Amino acid sequence: MEGEDALDKYEEVAKLNCNYGYTDQQQISRKITALYEKAGRTEEGPSILNNAKTILPDYSKYRYVRENPVYVNKKDATGTKIVRVACSNTETRLEIEGEANMVNGGWNIKGQAYIKGNKGGKLKLVGAENIAMAPATTVIPWPFQKLRFALIFEPLPEEASEFEFIEPSSSWQFKKIKCK
């Protein structure tokens, strides 16, 4: 298959580029993503990282859902961003997207991560989707591939209008996240 041969060649070039720092790795990573789709290798390719296998919940059960919420993040240099906040009486769902900056980069979330509302104390992390819990890691094979994942926390109080997301000992310190 034409796509398979091209994909194998681009993967080889990308590995060499990562080892020796040649050319534009971001452009090669985009091409690899497109070739995975063309070759139909979505089970093992970048689509896993791009949320193709993550099932989005029925948002009708949430009190409110906010796309691309406003927040402050002074510490994170990875380009990680919050893409959705959903609050219900049973959970607070934080959907995040980030981009790898190295070959075979490993991402995870620490179990000590929490959110803290402006109308209450710390709320524990109770689940994660599409990202491993530390010490395990979710490997991102190519630089500039995106990983989208969801973190599930205890529910914020109904009167909360903003909150913080903190992962201790990391650069993930998002403040003043607007949830209403």
Tab-separated table of C-alpha atoms in Angstrom:
chain	number	residue	atom	x	y	z
A	1	MET	CA	0.000	0.000	0.000
A	2	GLU	CA	1.319	3.409	-1.004
A	3	GLY	CA	0.488	5.071	2.333
A	4	GLU	CA	2.227	2.299	4.325
A	5	ASP	CA	5.524	2.697	2.427
A	6	ALA	CA	5.486	6.468	2.775
A	7	LEU	CA	4.605	6.199	6.457
A	8	ASP	CA	7.517	3.835	7.139
A	9	LYS	CA	9.940	6.213	5.397
A	10	TYR	CA	8.667	9.277	7.267
A	11	GLU	CA	8.866	7.454	10.595
A	12	GLU	CA	12.494	6.558	9.855
A	13	VAL	CA	13.306	10.164	8.915
A	14	ALA	CA	11.592	11.463	12.048
A	15	LYS	CA	13.655	9.156	14.275
A	16	LEU	CA	16.872	10.331	12.623
A	17	ASN	CA	15.813	13.958	12.931
A	18	CYS	CA	15.152	13.515	16.632
A	19	ASN	CA	18.557	11.892	17.111
A	20	TYR	CA	20.526	14.471	15.138
A	21	GLY	CA	18.364	17.598	15.235
A	22	TYR	CA	17.940	17.983	11.471
A	23	THR	CA	15.176	19.846	9.560
A	24	ASP	CA	11.750	20.862	10.765
A	25	GLN	CA	10.484	18.128	13.096
A	26	GLN	CA	7.064	19.779	13.403
A	27	GLN	CA	6.459	19.522	9.647
A	28	ILE	CA	7.521	15.862	9.626
A	29	SER	CA	5.227	15.070	12.573
A	30	ARG	CA	2.269	16.618	10.729
A	31	LYS	CA	3.056	14.494	7.664
A	32	ILE	CA	3.267	11.324	9.799
A	33	THR	CA	-0.139	12.093	11.322
A	34	ALA	CA	-1.673	12.518	7.854
A	35	LEU	CA	-0.057	9.294	6.611
A	36	TYR	CA	-1.362	7.272	9.576
A	37	GLU	CA	-4.868	8.326	8.585
A	38	LYS	CA	-4.240	7.633	4.874
A	39	ALA	CA	-2.817	4.173	5.647
A	40	GLY	CA	-5.786	3.417	7.929
A	41	ARG	CA	-3.548	2.664	10.925
A	42	THR	CA	-5.682	4.549	13.420
A	43	GLU	CA	-5.408	1.800	16.069
A	44	GLU	CA	-1.693	2.450	16.574
A	45	GLY	CA	-1.268	5.948	15.232
A	46	PRO	CA	-1.618	9.514	16.383
A	47	SER	CA	-5.416	9.349	16.466
A	48	ILE	CA	-5.142	7.587	19.840
A	49	LEU	CA	-3.399	10.690	21.132
A	50	ASN	CA	-5.856	13.040	19.509
A	51	ASN	CA	-8.872	11.753	21.389
A	52	ALA	CA	-10.319	9.535	18.656
A	53	LYS	CA	-10.778	6.684	21.157
A	54	THR	CA	-11.940	8.831	24.065
A	55	ILE	CA	-15.710	8.799	24.389
A	56	LEU	CA	-17.096	12.202	25.295
A	57	PRO	CA	-19.765	12.124	27.963
A	58	ASP	CA	-23.374	13.176	27.568
A	59	TYR	CA	-23.011	16.828	28.526
A	60	SER	CA	-26.748	17.195	29.165
A	61	LYS	CA	-26.203	15.792	32.693
A	62	TYR	CA	-23.878	18.683	33.602
A	63	ARG	CA	-25.057	21.909	35.254
A	64	TYR	CA	-22.855	23.859	32.887
A	65	VAL	CA	-20.160	23.294	30.276
A	66	ARG	CA	-17.646	25.947	29.307
A	67	GLU	CA	-15.575	25.664	26.133
A	68	ASN	CA	-12.111	27.267	26.169
A	69	PRO	CA	-12.495	28.792	29.638
A	70	VAL	CA	-10.536	31.852	30.681
A	71	TYR	CA	-7.705	31.120	33.140
A	72	VAL	CA	-4.235	32.208	34.261
A	73	ASN	CA	-1.226	29.903	33.884
A	74	LYS	CA	2.128	31.554	34.501
A	75	LYS	CA	4.261	28.440	35.079
A	76	ASP	CA	3.470	26.100	32.179
A	77	ALA	CA	5.825	26.417	29.221
A	78	THR	CA	4.539	23.312	27.401
A	79	GLY	CA	1.601	24.969	25.682
A	80	THR	CA	-0.856	22.844	27.632
A	81	LYS	CA	-4.328	24.357	27.621
A	82	ILE	CA	-7.725	23.709	29.139
A	83	VAL	CA	-10.237	23.141	26.349
A	84	ARG	CA	-13.402	22.381	28.359
A	85	VAL	CA	-14.768	22.484	31.889
A	86	ALA	CA	-17.949	20.610	32.744
A	87	CYS	CA	-19.557	20.659	36.197
A	88	SER	CA	-22.298	18.376	37.494
A	89	ASN	CA	-23.623	17.330	40.884
A	90	THR	CA	-21.360	14.243	40.763
A	91	GLU	CA	-18.111	15.473	39.163
A	92	THR	CA	-16.039	18.269	37.713
A	93	ARG	CA	-14.522	17.320	34.357
A	94	LEU	CA	-11.452	19.167	33.115
A	95	GLU	CA	-10.471	18.446	29.504
A	96	ILE	CA	-6.905	19.401	28.622
A	97	GLU	CA	-4.798	19.386	25.465
A	98	GLY	CA	-1.028	19.532	25.245
A	99	GLU	CA	1.688	19.074	22.670
A	100	ALA	CA	4.783	16.904	23.095
A	101	ASN	CA	8.162	18.563	22.751
A	102	MET	CA	10.373	15.475	22.331
A	103	VAL	CA	10.333	12.007	20.790
A	104	ASN	CA	8.719	9.359	23.012
A	105	GLY	CA	7.849	11.928	25.660
A	106	GLY	CA	5.953	10.488	28.583
A	107	TRP	CA	3.015	12.248	30.242
A	108	ASN	CA	1.084	11.331	33.340
A	109	ILE	CA	-0.981	12.850	36.094
A	110	LYS	CA	-0.117	12.572	39.765
A	111	GLY	CA	-2.803	11.262	42.084
A	112	GLN	CA	-2.189	14.273	44.365
A	113	ALA	CA	-3.569	16.677	41.719
A	114	TYR	CA	-6.581	18.634	42.915
A	115	ILE	CA	-8.896	21.502	42.175
A	116	LYS	CA	-9.825	24.185	44.655
A	117	GLY	CA	-12.958	26.240	44.183
A	118	ASN	CA	-13.504	29.822	45.284
A	119	LYS	CA	-16.396	28.464	47.406
A	120	GLY	CA	-14.797	25.472	49.111
A	121	GLY	CA	-11.675	23.428	49.869
A	122	LYS	CA	-9.527	21.027	47.869
A	123	LEU	CA	-11.352	18.514	45.706
A	124	LYS	CA	-9.597	15.229	44.904
A	125	LEU	CA	-8.809	13.705	41.537
A	126	VAL	CA	-11.060	10.651	41.154
A	127	GLY	CA	-10.320	9.597	37.572
A	128	ALA	CA	-8.429	10.233	34.358
A	129	GLU	CA	-9.171	9.406	30.718
A	130	ASN	CA	-6.570	9.084	27.944
A	131	ILE	CA	-3.614	9.793	30.280
A	132	ALA	CA	-1.803	7.468	32.672
A	133	MET	CA	-1.694	7.912	36.427
A	134	ALA	CA	1.869	8.281	37.796
A	135	PRO	CA	4.171	6.409	37.924
A	136	ALA	CA	2.926	4.927	34.604
A	137	THR	CA	3.217	7.154	31.533
A	138	THR	CA	1.354	7.772	28.310
A	139	VAL	CA	4.013	7.831	25.596
A	140	ILE	CA	3.709	10.385	22.813
A	141	PRO	CA	5.846	9.003	19.959
A	142	TRP	CA	6.538	12.160	17.947
A	143	PRO	CA	7.329	15.735	18.900
A	144	PHE	CA	4.459	18.161	18.257
A	145	GLN	CA	1.789	15.475	18.518
A	146	LYS	CA	-1.131	16.536	20.641
A	147	LEU	CA	-2.553	14.628	23.554
A	148	ARG	CA	-6.082	15.379	24.713
A	149	PHE	CA	-7.190	13.956	28.033
A	150	ALA	CA	-9.778	14.433	30.753
A	151	LEU	CA	-9.320	14.686	34.509
A	152	ILE	CA	-12.298	13.934	36.737
A	153	PHE	CA	-12.554	15.576	40.163
A	154	GLU	CA	-15.069	15.668	42.960
A	155	PRO	CA	-17.906	18.128	42.205
A	156	LEU	CA	-17.431	21.851	42.698
A	157	PRO	CA	-20.092	23.536	44.842
A	158	GLU	CA	-22.938	24.892	42.747
A	159	GLU	CA	-22.142	28.492	43.753
A	160	ALA	CA	-18.470	28.281	42.610
A	161	SER	CA	-17.697	30.609	39.708
A	162	GLU	CA	-13.980	29.852	39.341
A	163	PHE	CA	-11.366	27.393	40.594
A	164	GLU	CA	-7.702	26.403	40.480
A	165	PHE	CA	-6.169	23.210	39.091
A	166	ILE	CA	-2.912	22.237	40.794
A	167	GLU	CA	-0.637	19.288	40.192
A	168	PRO	CA	1.941	19.525	43.002
A	169	SER	CA	5.611	19.648	41.957
A	170	SER	CA	4.802	20.367	38.314
A	171	SER	CA	4.231	23.294	35.992
A	172	TRP	CA	0.509	22.520	35.769
A	173	GLN	CA	-0.766	25.326	37.964
A	174	PHE	CA	-3.881	26.829	36.369
A	175	LYS	CA	-5.502	29.655	38.345
A	176	LYS	CA	-8.771	31.561	38.102
A	177	ILE	CA	-10.403	29.038	35.749
A	178	LYS	CA	-13.849	30.442	34.974
A	179	CYS	CA	-16.462	27.721	35.205
A	180	LYS	CA	-19.583	29.884	34.867
